[in-house]
Short mmCIF file of C-alpha atoms and ligand atoms in Angstrom, two decimals:
data_model
loop_
_atom_site.label_atom_id
_atom_site.label_comp_id
_atom_site.label_asym_id
_atom_site.label_seq_id
_atom_site.Cartn_x
_atom_site.Cartn_y
_atom_site.Cartn_z
CA UNK P 23 127.67 63.79 80.76
CA UNK P 24 130.49 66.33 80.66
CA UNK P 25 130.73 68.30 77.46
CA UNK P 26 131.87 71.66 76.14
CA UNK P 27 130.02 73.50 73.34
CA UNK P 28 132.29 75.83 71.36
CA UNK P 29 131.41 78.14 68.50
CA UNK P 30 131.05 81.79 67.56
CA UNK P 31 128.27 83.85 69.16
CA UNK P 32 124.88 83.09 67.62
CA UNK P 33 125.83 79.66 66.34
CA UNK P 34 123.18 77.96 68.49
CA UNK P 35 125.14 76.88 71.59
CA UNK P 36 122.37 78.08 73.93
CA UNK P 37 119.67 76.23 71.97
CA UNK P 38 121.69 73.00 71.86
CA UNK P 39 122.50 73.31 75.56
CA UNK P 40 118.74 73.56 76.28
CA UNK P 41 118.02 70.45 74.15
CA UNK P 42 120.86 68.45 75.72
CA UNK P 43 119.73 69.43 79.22
CA UNK P 44 116.15 68.37 78.49
CA UNK P 45 117.24 64.97 77.15
CA UNK P 46 120.17 64.09 79.41
CA UNK P 47 119.64 66.11 82.61
CA UNK P 48 123.20 67.47 82.90
CA UNK P 49 123.57 70.98 84.37
CA UNK P 50 123.77 73.77 81.76
CA UNK P 51 126.56 76.21 82.61
CA UNK P 52 126.63 79.29 80.39
CA UNK P 53 129.30 81.79 81.45
CA UNK P 54 127.48 84.56 79.52
CA UNK P 55 124.17 83.80 81.29
CA UNK P 56 125.93 83.76 84.67
CA UNK P 57 127.49 87.16 83.92
CA UNK P 58 124.07 88.51 82.85
CA UNK P 59 122.48 87.35 86.12
CA UNK P 60 125.32 89.00 88.08
CA UNK P 61 124.71 92.22 86.11
CA UNK P 62 120.98 92.06 86.82
CA UNK P 63 121.67 91.52 90.54
CA UNK P 64 124.08 94.51 90.43
CA UNK P 65 126.90 92.62 92.14
CA UNK P 66 130.51 93.91 92.02
CA UNK P 67 131.37 91.09 89.61
CA UNK P 68 128.40 92.06 87.41
CA UNK P 69 129.35 95.76 87.34
CA UNK P 70 132.91 94.88 86.38
CA UNK P 71 131.90 92.30 83.74
CA UNK P 72 129.40 94.70 82.13
CA UNK P 73 132.17 97.09 81.10
CA UNK P 74 133.74 94.36 78.98
CA UNK P 75 130.54 92.69 77.76
CA UNK P 76 129.03 95.96 76.45
CA UNK P 77 132.10 96.40 74.25
CA UNK P 78 132.05 92.80 72.98
CA UNK P 79 135.33 92.11 74.77
CA UNK P 80 136.19 89.16 77.01
CA UNK P 81 135.94 89.46 80.77
CA UNK P 82 139.47 88.85 82.16
CA UNK P 83 140.49 85.21 82.63
CA UNK P 84 141.13 85.40 86.40
CA UNK P 85 137.59 86.35 87.47
CA UNK P 86 135.96 84.20 84.79
CA UNK P 87 137.87 81.07 85.81
CA UNK P 88 137.15 81.68 89.51
CA UNK P 89 133.43 82.17 88.81
CA UNK P 90 133.19 78.98 86.75
CA UNK P 91 135.31 76.93 89.19
CA UNK P 92 132.79 77.76 91.93
CA UNK P 93 129.90 76.48 89.78
CA UNK P 94 131.78 73.34 88.71
CA UNK P 95 132.31 72.32 92.32
CA UNK P 96 128.58 72.35 93.17
CA UNK P 97 127.07 69.06 94.32
CA UNK P 98 124.58 69.09 91.44
CA UNK P 99 127.29 69.42 88.80
CA UNK P 100 129.44 66.74 90.43
CA UNK P 101 126.46 64.38 90.41
CA UNK P 102 124.80 65.08 87.04
CA UNK P 103 127.66 66.44 84.94
CA UNK P 104 127.57 69.64 82.87
CA UNK P 105 127.12 71.23 79.49
CA UNK P 106 129.49 74.16 79.24
CA UNK P 107 128.41 76.90 76.84
CA UNK P 108 130.71 79.90 76.34
CA UNK P 109 133.47 78.61 78.60
CA UNK P 110 136.36 78.08 77.96
CA UNK P 111 136.81 80.99 75.55
CA UNK P 112 140.62 81.28 75.73
CA UNK P 113 143.39 78.69 75.79
CA UNK P 114 144.27 79.78 79.36
CA UNK P 115 140.67 79.09 80.43
CA UNK P 116 140.84 75.67 78.71
CA UNK P 117 144.05 74.80 80.59
CA UNK P 118 142.40 75.90 83.87
CA UNK P 119 139.36 73.74 83.07
CA UNK P 120 141.60 70.73 82.30
CA UNK P 121 143.18 71.19 85.73
CA UNK P 122 139.79 71.51 87.50
CA UNK P 123 138.56 68.29 85.87
CA UNK P 124 141.76 66.45 86.66
CA UNK P 125 141.43 67.47 90.33
CA UNK P 126 137.92 66.00 90.54
CA UNK P 127 138.86 63.04 88.30
CA UNK P 128 136.04 63.76 85.86
CA UNK P 129 137.36 63.95 82.27
CA UNK P 130 135.44 65.54 79.40
CA UNK P 131 133.32 63.27 77.17
CA UNK P 132 133.79 65.57 74.21
CA UNK P 133 134.05 69.08 72.82
CA UNK P 134 131.41 69.98 70.25
CA UNK P 135 132.49 72.65 67.78
CA UNK P 136 129.36 74.08 66.13
CA UNK P 137 130.27 75.76 62.85
CA UNK P 138 128.45 78.18 60.53
CA UNK P 139 129.52 80.93 58.10
CA UNK P 140 130.06 84.40 59.57
CA UNK P 141 127.21 86.04 57.60
CA UNK P 142 124.71 83.48 58.95
CA UNK P 143 125.82 84.29 62.50
CA UNK P 144 125.39 88.04 61.93
CA UNK P 145 121.85 87.52 60.55
CA UNK P 146 120.93 85.35 63.52
CA UNK P 147 122.31 87.72 66.16
CA UNK P 148 120.75 90.78 64.55
CA UNK P 149 117.24 89.42 65.12
CA UNK P 150 117.81 87.51 68.34
CA UNK P 151 115.50 88.08 71.32
CA UNK P 152 115.61 86.20 74.59
CA UNK P 153 113.59 85.60 77.73
CA UNK P 154 114.64 87.51 80.83
CA UNK P 155 113.50 84.66 83.07
CA UNK P 156 113.88 81.17 81.51
CA UNK P 157 116.52 81.95 78.88
CA UNK P 158 114.43 80.71 75.91
CA UNK P 159 115.74 82.12 72.63
CA UNK P 160 113.64 83.50 69.74
CA UNK P 161 114.32 85.34 66.48
CA UNK P 162 112.27 88.26 65.14
CA UNK P 163 112.01 86.66 61.68
CA UNK P 164 112.79 82.95 61.86
CA UNK P 165 111.36 82.04 65.27
CA UNK P 166 109.01 84.76 66.54
CA UNK P 167 107.19 84.24 69.86
CA UNK P 168 103.42 83.65 69.60
CA UNK P 169 102.71 87.00 71.31
CA UNK P 170 104.97 90.01 70.66
CA UNK P 171 107.74 90.34 73.28
CA UNK P 172 106.26 87.64 75.56
CA UNK P 173 107.91 84.26 76.19
CA UNK P 174 105.87 81.25 74.95
CA UNK P 175 107.27 79.12 77.75
CA UNK P 176 106.95 81.27 80.88
CA UNK P 177 105.05 84.45 79.83
CA UNK P 178 107.93 86.71 80.92
CA UNK P 179 109.01 89.76 78.89
CA UNK P 180 111.49 89.22 76.06
CA UNK P 181 114.52 91.45 75.44
CA UNK P 182 117.31 92.20 72.96
CA UNK P 183 120.74 91.78 74.53
CA UNK P 184 122.77 95.02 74.74
CA UNK P 185 125.68 93.23 73.07
CA UNK P 186 123.58 92.12 70.06
CA UNK P 187 124.10 95.55 68.38
CA UNK P 188 125.82 95.45 64.93
CA UNK P 189 129.18 96.97 65.96
CA UNK P 190 129.39 94.83 69.12
CA UNK P 191 128.51 91.71 67.09
CA UNK P 192 131.45 92.44 64.75
CA UNK P 193 133.82 92.83 67.71
CA UNK P 194 132.58 89.59 69.31
CA UNK P 195 133.24 87.70 66.07
CA UNK P 196 136.76 89.17 65.88
CA UNK P 197 137.37 88.17 69.51
CA UNK P 198 136.15 84.65 68.72
CA UNK P 199 138.62 84.27 65.83
CA UNK P 200 141.49 85.64 67.87
CA UNK P 201 140.91 84.02 71.27
CA UNK P 202 138.42 81.16 71.02
CA UNK P 203 139.28 79.47 67.72
CA UNK P 204 142.63 78.38 69.28
CA UNK P 205 140.65 76.61 72.05
CA UNK P 206 139.39 74.19 69.38
CA UNK P 207 143.03 73.52 68.42
CA UNK P 208 143.83 72.82 72.08
CA UNK P 209 141.13 70.15 72.27
CA UNK P 210 141.98 68.77 68.79
CA UNK P 211 145.35 67.80 70.22
CA UNK P 212 143.53 65.85 72.94
CA UNK P 213 141.34 64.11 70.34
CA UNK P 214 138.13 65.47 71.88
CA UNK P 215 136.65 67.62 69.11
CA UNK P 216 133.48 66.71 67.18
CA UNK P 217 132.76 69.19 64.35
CA UNK P 218 129.08 69.83 63.64
CA UNK P 219 127.48 71.82 60.81
CA UNK P 220 125.28 74.31 62.69
CA UNK P 221 123.53 75.79 59.64
CA UNK P 222 120.50 73.50 59.80
CA UNK P 223 117.35 73.06 61.81
CA UNK P 224 118.20 72.92 65.56
CA UNK P 225 116.65 69.43 65.90
CA UNK P 226 118.84 68.12 63.05
CA UNK P 227 121.94 69.68 64.61
CA UNK P 228 120.94 68.11 67.93
CA UNK P 229 120.65 64.65 66.33
CA UNK P 230 124.14 65.05 64.87
CA UNK P 231 125.58 66.05 68.25
CA UNK P 232 124.00 63.07 69.98
CA UNK P 233 125.39 60.72 67.32
CA UNK P 234 128.83 62.34 67.27
CA UNK P 235 129.14 61.92 71.04
CA UNK P 236 127.90 58.33 70.86
CA UNK P 237 125.07 59.06 73.33
P1 LIG V 5 127.64 84.77 75.56
O1 LIG V 5 126.32 84.82 76.22
O2 LIG V 5 128.32 83.44 75.69
O3 LIG V 5 127.61 85.26 74.13
O4 LIG V 5 128.59 85.80 76.36
C1 LIG V 5 128.29 87.19 76.39
C2 LIG V 5 129.54 87.97 76.78
O5 LIG V 5 129.96 87.60 78.11
C3 LIG V 5 130.76 87.72 75.91
O6 LIG V 5 130.74 88.50 74.72
C4 LIG V 5 131.89 88.13 76.86
O7 LIG V 5 131.98 89.54 76.97
C5 LIG V 5 131.38 87.59 78.20
N1 LIG V 5 131.83 86.20 78.41
C6 LIG V 5 131.06 85.07 78.39
N2 LIG V 5 131.80 83.98 78.63
C7 LIG V 5 133.07 84.42 78.78
C8 LIG V 5 134.32 83.75 79.01
N3 LIG V 5 134.39 82.42 79.12
N4 LIG V 5 135.44 84.52 79.13
C9 LIG V 5 135.37 85.86 79.03
N5 LIG V 5 134.25 86.55 78.78
C10 LIG V 5 133.10 85.84 78.66
#
């Protein structure tokens, strides 16, 4: 399986990536999660990326493409396929991805565009909390963990992302409209896009994605 999940922040890409990984065993590749682990490990790449991420801006294409190209060439990804979440986020990144996949002769099975209204996204991001260790995602109101600030799955502490603050959320949504919405147009031209209504229960959305991809 080789698919791309596209959609504004908070639309549920991470949750759907988790569900697809569980069912189909492809490797989840989230550019945002990779940046966050680089930041946590205090690498040069992490320090640089943090300056952009904290402002809700995109990390420059060059470093992002290089970082993802390295992951895409791993033996595990070549064998099991991938679920890309958060990459590509610009048309230049999409063109670079097309080239990478052509080089390894592994075309995409589909691009899933998950769509919800902007106000729903803001409400979701404003209450989002995540696990520092396993990446599980909760919401203060709609999906609270069983114990406050502790992950149900791995008992690690939960946290609010620095970039889930109201003014950064607004900037990320603006950046999505300006830079990432055109990525959907790029893949429309290649006939790869499946549009999914993301404003429903995650399991229902998942069922739609599975059907839309003919899995
Ligand atoms: P995410 O976890 O996908 O919401 O990503 C968090 C932040 O990481 C984004 O707001 C960007 O600052 C940065 N980021 C993630 N993926 C990319 C990408 N493909 N290109 C540039 N910046 C990215």
